[in-house]
Short mmCIF file of C-alpha atoms in Angstrom, two decimals:
data_model
loop_
_atom_site.label_atom_id
_atom_site.label_comp_id
_atom_site.label_asym_id
_atom_site.label_seq_id
_atom_site.Cartn_x
_atom_site.Cartn_y
_atom_site.Cartn_z
CA MET A 1260 -0.33 0.02 0.04
CA ASP A 1261 1.10 3.52 -0.90
CA ARG A 1262 2.27 5.46 2.41
CA SER A 1263 0.79 8.32 0.75
CA THR A 1264 -2.66 7.03 1.59
CA THR A 1265 -2.13 6.55 5.16
CA PRO A 1266 -2.72 9.54 6.49
CA ASP A 1267 -5.87 10.12 5.10
CA PHE A 1268 -7.19 6.83 6.15
CA ARG A 1269 -5.62 7.39 9.93
CA GLU A 1270 -7.92 10.33 9.89
CA PHE A 1271 -10.86 8.87 8.23
CA ALA A 1272 -10.35 5.48 11.03
CA ALA A 1273 -9.98 8.13 13.97
CA ALA A 1274 -13.05 10.24 13.06
CA ARG A 1275 -15.90 7.34 12.29
CA GLY A 1276 -14.34 4.81 14.43
CA GLN A 1277 -16.15 5.79 17.32
CA HIS A 1278 -19.43 5.58 14.93
CA LEU A 1279 -18.85 2.52 13.89
CA VAL A 1280 -18.28 0.73 17.05
CA ARG A 1281 -21.58 2.26 18.49
CA THR A 1282 -23.66 0.85 15.90
CA ALA A 1283 -21.42 -2.41 15.78
CA PHE A 1284 -22.60 -2.67 19.93
CA LEU A 1285 -26.21 -2.22 18.74
CA LEU A 1286 -25.90 -4.95 16.02
CA THR A 1287 -24.57 -7.57 18.46
CA GLY A 1288 -26.99 -6.89 21.12
CA GLY A 1289 -24.65 -5.54 23.23
CA ASP A 1290 -21.58 -6.91 22.98
CA ALA A 1291 -18.79 -4.21 23.33
CA HIS A 1292 -16.19 -6.95 22.77
CA LEU A 1293 -17.20 -7.78 19.80
CA ALA A 1294 -18.54 -4.60 18.58
CA GLU A 1295 -15.11 -3.56 19.07
CA ASP A 1296 -13.75 -6.53 16.49
CA LEU A 1297 -16.17 -6.14 14.29
CA ALA A 1298 -15.55 -2.21 14.15
CA GLN A 1299 -11.66 -3.16 13.49
CA GLU A 1300 -12.20 -6.30 11.14
CA ALA A 1301 -14.24 -3.57 8.82
CA LEU A 1302 -11.45 -0.74 8.94
CA GLY A 1303 -8.86 -3.45 8.62
CA LYS A 1304 -11.08 -4.69 4.85
CA LEU A 1305 -11.19 -0.84 4.49
CA TYR A 1306 -7.48 0.06 4.70
CA GLY A 1307 -6.62 -2.37 2.12
CA LYS A 1308 -9.07 -0.57 -0.59
CA TRP A 1309 -8.31 2.91 0.74
CA ARG A 1310 -7.19 4.02 -2.30
CA ARG A 1311 -10.82 3.15 -4.33
CA VAL A 1312 -12.95 4.02 -0.73
CA ALA A 1313 -11.39 7.30 -0.26
CA ARG A 1314 -12.43 8.42 -3.97
CA LEU A 1315 -15.95 7.14 -3.45
CA ASP A 1316 -18.59 10.04 -3.03
CA ASN A 1317 -19.19 8.50 0.53
CA PRO A 1318 -17.22 6.62 2.09
CA ALA A 1319 -18.58 7.01 5.58
CA GLY A 1320 -21.39 5.26 4.20
CA TYR A 1321 -19.33 2.55 1.91
CA ALA A 1322 -17.86 1.73 6.19
CA GLN A 1323 -21.08 1.14 7.73
CA THR A 1324 -21.82 -1.13 4.84
CA VAL A 1325 -18.43 -2.96 5.46
CA LEU A 1326 -19.52 -3.41 9.08
CA VAL A 1327 -23.03 -4.72 8.67
CA ASN A 1328 -21.77 -7.39 5.85
CA THR A 1329 -18.68 -8.46 8.61
CA PHE A 1330 -21.52 -8.42 11.48
CA LEU A 1331 -23.89 -10.61 9.03
CA SER A 1332 -21.03 -13.01 8.14
CA HIS A 1333 -19.22 -13.14 11.32
CA ARG A 1334 -22.77 -14.20 12.36
CA ARG A 1335 -23.16 -17.50 9.56
CA ARG A 1336 -19.61 -18.32 10.62
CA ARG A 1337 -20.03 -21.78 11.83
CA SER A 1338 -15.91 -21.80 13.42
CA SER A 1339 -17.14 -19.09 15.54
CA THR A 1340 -15.81 -19.98 19.22
CA GLU A 1341 -17.71 -16.81 20.71
CA HIS A 1342 -20.75 -17.80 22.77
CA VAL A 1343 -23.06 -14.97 23.50
CA THR A 1344 -23.59 -14.17 27.18
CA ASP A 1345 -26.17 -11.94 29.35
CA THR A 1346 -23.46 -9.55 30.89
CA PHE A 1347 -22.34 -6.22 29.40
CA ALA A 1348 -19.12 -4.70 29.62
CA GLU A 1349 -18.92 -2.63 32.69
CA ALA A 1350 -18.62 0.63 31.13
CA ALA A 1351 -20.32 4.42 32.56
CA VAL A 1352 -23.72 5.09 30.79
CA ALA A 1353 -25.10 8.80 30.47
CA ASP A 1354 -28.35 7.38 29.48
CA SER A 1355 -31.39 9.09 31.53
CA ASP A 1356 -32.87 5.31 31.55
CA PRO A 1357 -30.52 2.61 32.04
CA ALA A 1358 -33.34 0.10 32.32
CA LEU A 1359 -35.04 0.84 29.13
CA ARG A 1360 -31.62 0.90 27.46
CA LEU A 1361 -30.53 -2.68 28.82
CA THR A 1362 -34.13 -4.00 28.04
CA LEU A 1363 -33.81 -2.61 24.57
CA LEU A 1364 -30.21 -4.37 23.71
CA ARG A 1365 -31.40 -7.30 25.22
CA ALA A 1366 -34.55 -7.67 23.44
CA LEU A 1367 -32.28 -6.81 20.03
CA GLY A 1368 -30.53 -9.50 21.07
CA GLU A 1369 -32.90 -12.53 21.27
CA LEU A 1370 -33.58 -11.56 17.50
CA PRO A 1371 -32.18 -13.08 14.68
CA PRO A 1372 -29.41 -10.88 12.95
CA PRO A 1373 -30.85 -9.85 9.87
CA ASP A 1374 -33.57 -8.58 11.87
CA ARG A 1375 -31.21 -6.59 14.32
CA ALA A 1376 -29.42 -5.29 11.08
CA VAL A 1377 -32.33 -4.08 9.35
CA LEU A 1378 -33.94 -2.30 13.12
CA VAL A 1379 -30.16 -0.98 13.20
CA LEU A 1380 -29.87 0.40 9.46
CA ARG A 1381 -33.19 1.75 9.74
CA PHE A 1382 -33.82 3.30 13.20
CA TRP A 1383 -30.58 3.79 14.44
CA GLU A 1384 -28.84 4.86 11.73
CA ASP A 1385 -31.50 6.42 10.78
CA ARG A 1386 -31.55 5.34 6.71
CA SER A 1387 -34.69 5.41 4.67
CA VAL A 1388 -35.70 2.21 3.18
CA GLU A 1389 -33.82 2.55 -0.39
CA ASP A 1390 -30.37 2.91 1.44
CA THR A 1391 -30.61 -0.24 3.92
CA ALA A 1392 -31.69 -2.26 1.04
CA HIS A 1393 -28.53 -1.15 -0.71
CA VAL A 1394 -26.31 -1.82 2.19
CA LEU A 1395 -28.37 -5.32 2.85
CA GLN A 1396 -28.54 -6.15 -1.12
CA LEU A 1397 -32.48 -6.44 -0.61
CA SER A 1398 -35.31 -5.09 -2.68
CA ALA A 1399 -36.84 -2.25 -1.17
CA GLY A 1400 -40.02 -4.38 -0.55
CA ALA A 1401 -38.01 -6.84 1.34
CA VAL A 1402 -36.26 -3.88 3.96
CA ARG A 1403 -40.15 -2.88 4.78
CA SER A 1404 -41.56 -6.60 5.28
CA ARG A 1405 -38.23 -7.49 7.21
CA SER A 1406 -38.75 -4.19 9.47
CA SER A 1407 -42.48 -4.88 10.07
CA ARG A 1408 -41.50 -8.66 10.96
CA ALA A 1409 -38.29 -7.33 13.17
CA LEU A 1410 -40.80 -5.13 15.27
CA THR A 1411 -43.60 -7.60 15.77
CA ARG A 1412 -40.88 -9.86 16.79
CA LEU A 1413 -39.52 -6.89 19.23
CA ARG A 1414 -42.55 -6.35 20.29
CA ALA A 1415 -43.23 -9.86 21.29
CA VAL A 1416 -40.09 -10.17 22.90
CA LEU A 1417 -40.35 -6.92 25.11
CA GLY A 1418 -43.72 -7.91 25.56
CA THR A 1419 -45.38 -5.65 28.79
CA GLU A 1420 -41.76 -5.32 29.86
CA LEU A 1421 -41.34 -1.97 27.81
CA ASP A 1422 -44.96 -0.69 28.93
CA ASP A 1423 -43.41 -0.79 32.58
CA LEU A 1424 -40.38 0.28 31.89
CA ALA A 1425 -42.26 3.94 30.12
CA ARG A 1426 -44.76 4.08 32.87
CA SER A 1427 -42.23 4.40 35.47
#
């Protein structure tokens, strides 16, 4: 790799790295360590193609696409030896309602990875249906129907727990 591209990539990674980790955290259902690994793997893939990626209109959008695809391929790997647990990394949260946040993260973690990816892209990343469809390589109609089914599953997983938290 040409050394002249390295500073540009370093600036990009410094500027977008935390955003990638936060998105990965949601995709993984709250697994901070896996989120960091996925973000690092996505950045590693970008580094190898940085000359081409840097010329794109939206390198940050491309990075998000690489991250989501890395997450989905990680879930498909049969050789993965990591196991999901019900514990979270110890970190300070500046959230006004940590119980609600943990409940939503737990519920997201119980959804299948493709459903999680759709919900995170559509509602956390606030992407359009078309943009989400492009990232996940689905049709816009498939994104709409998967979003609807995923929200229904999320509501079923949450049950009355969300209503109870919203009232308190």
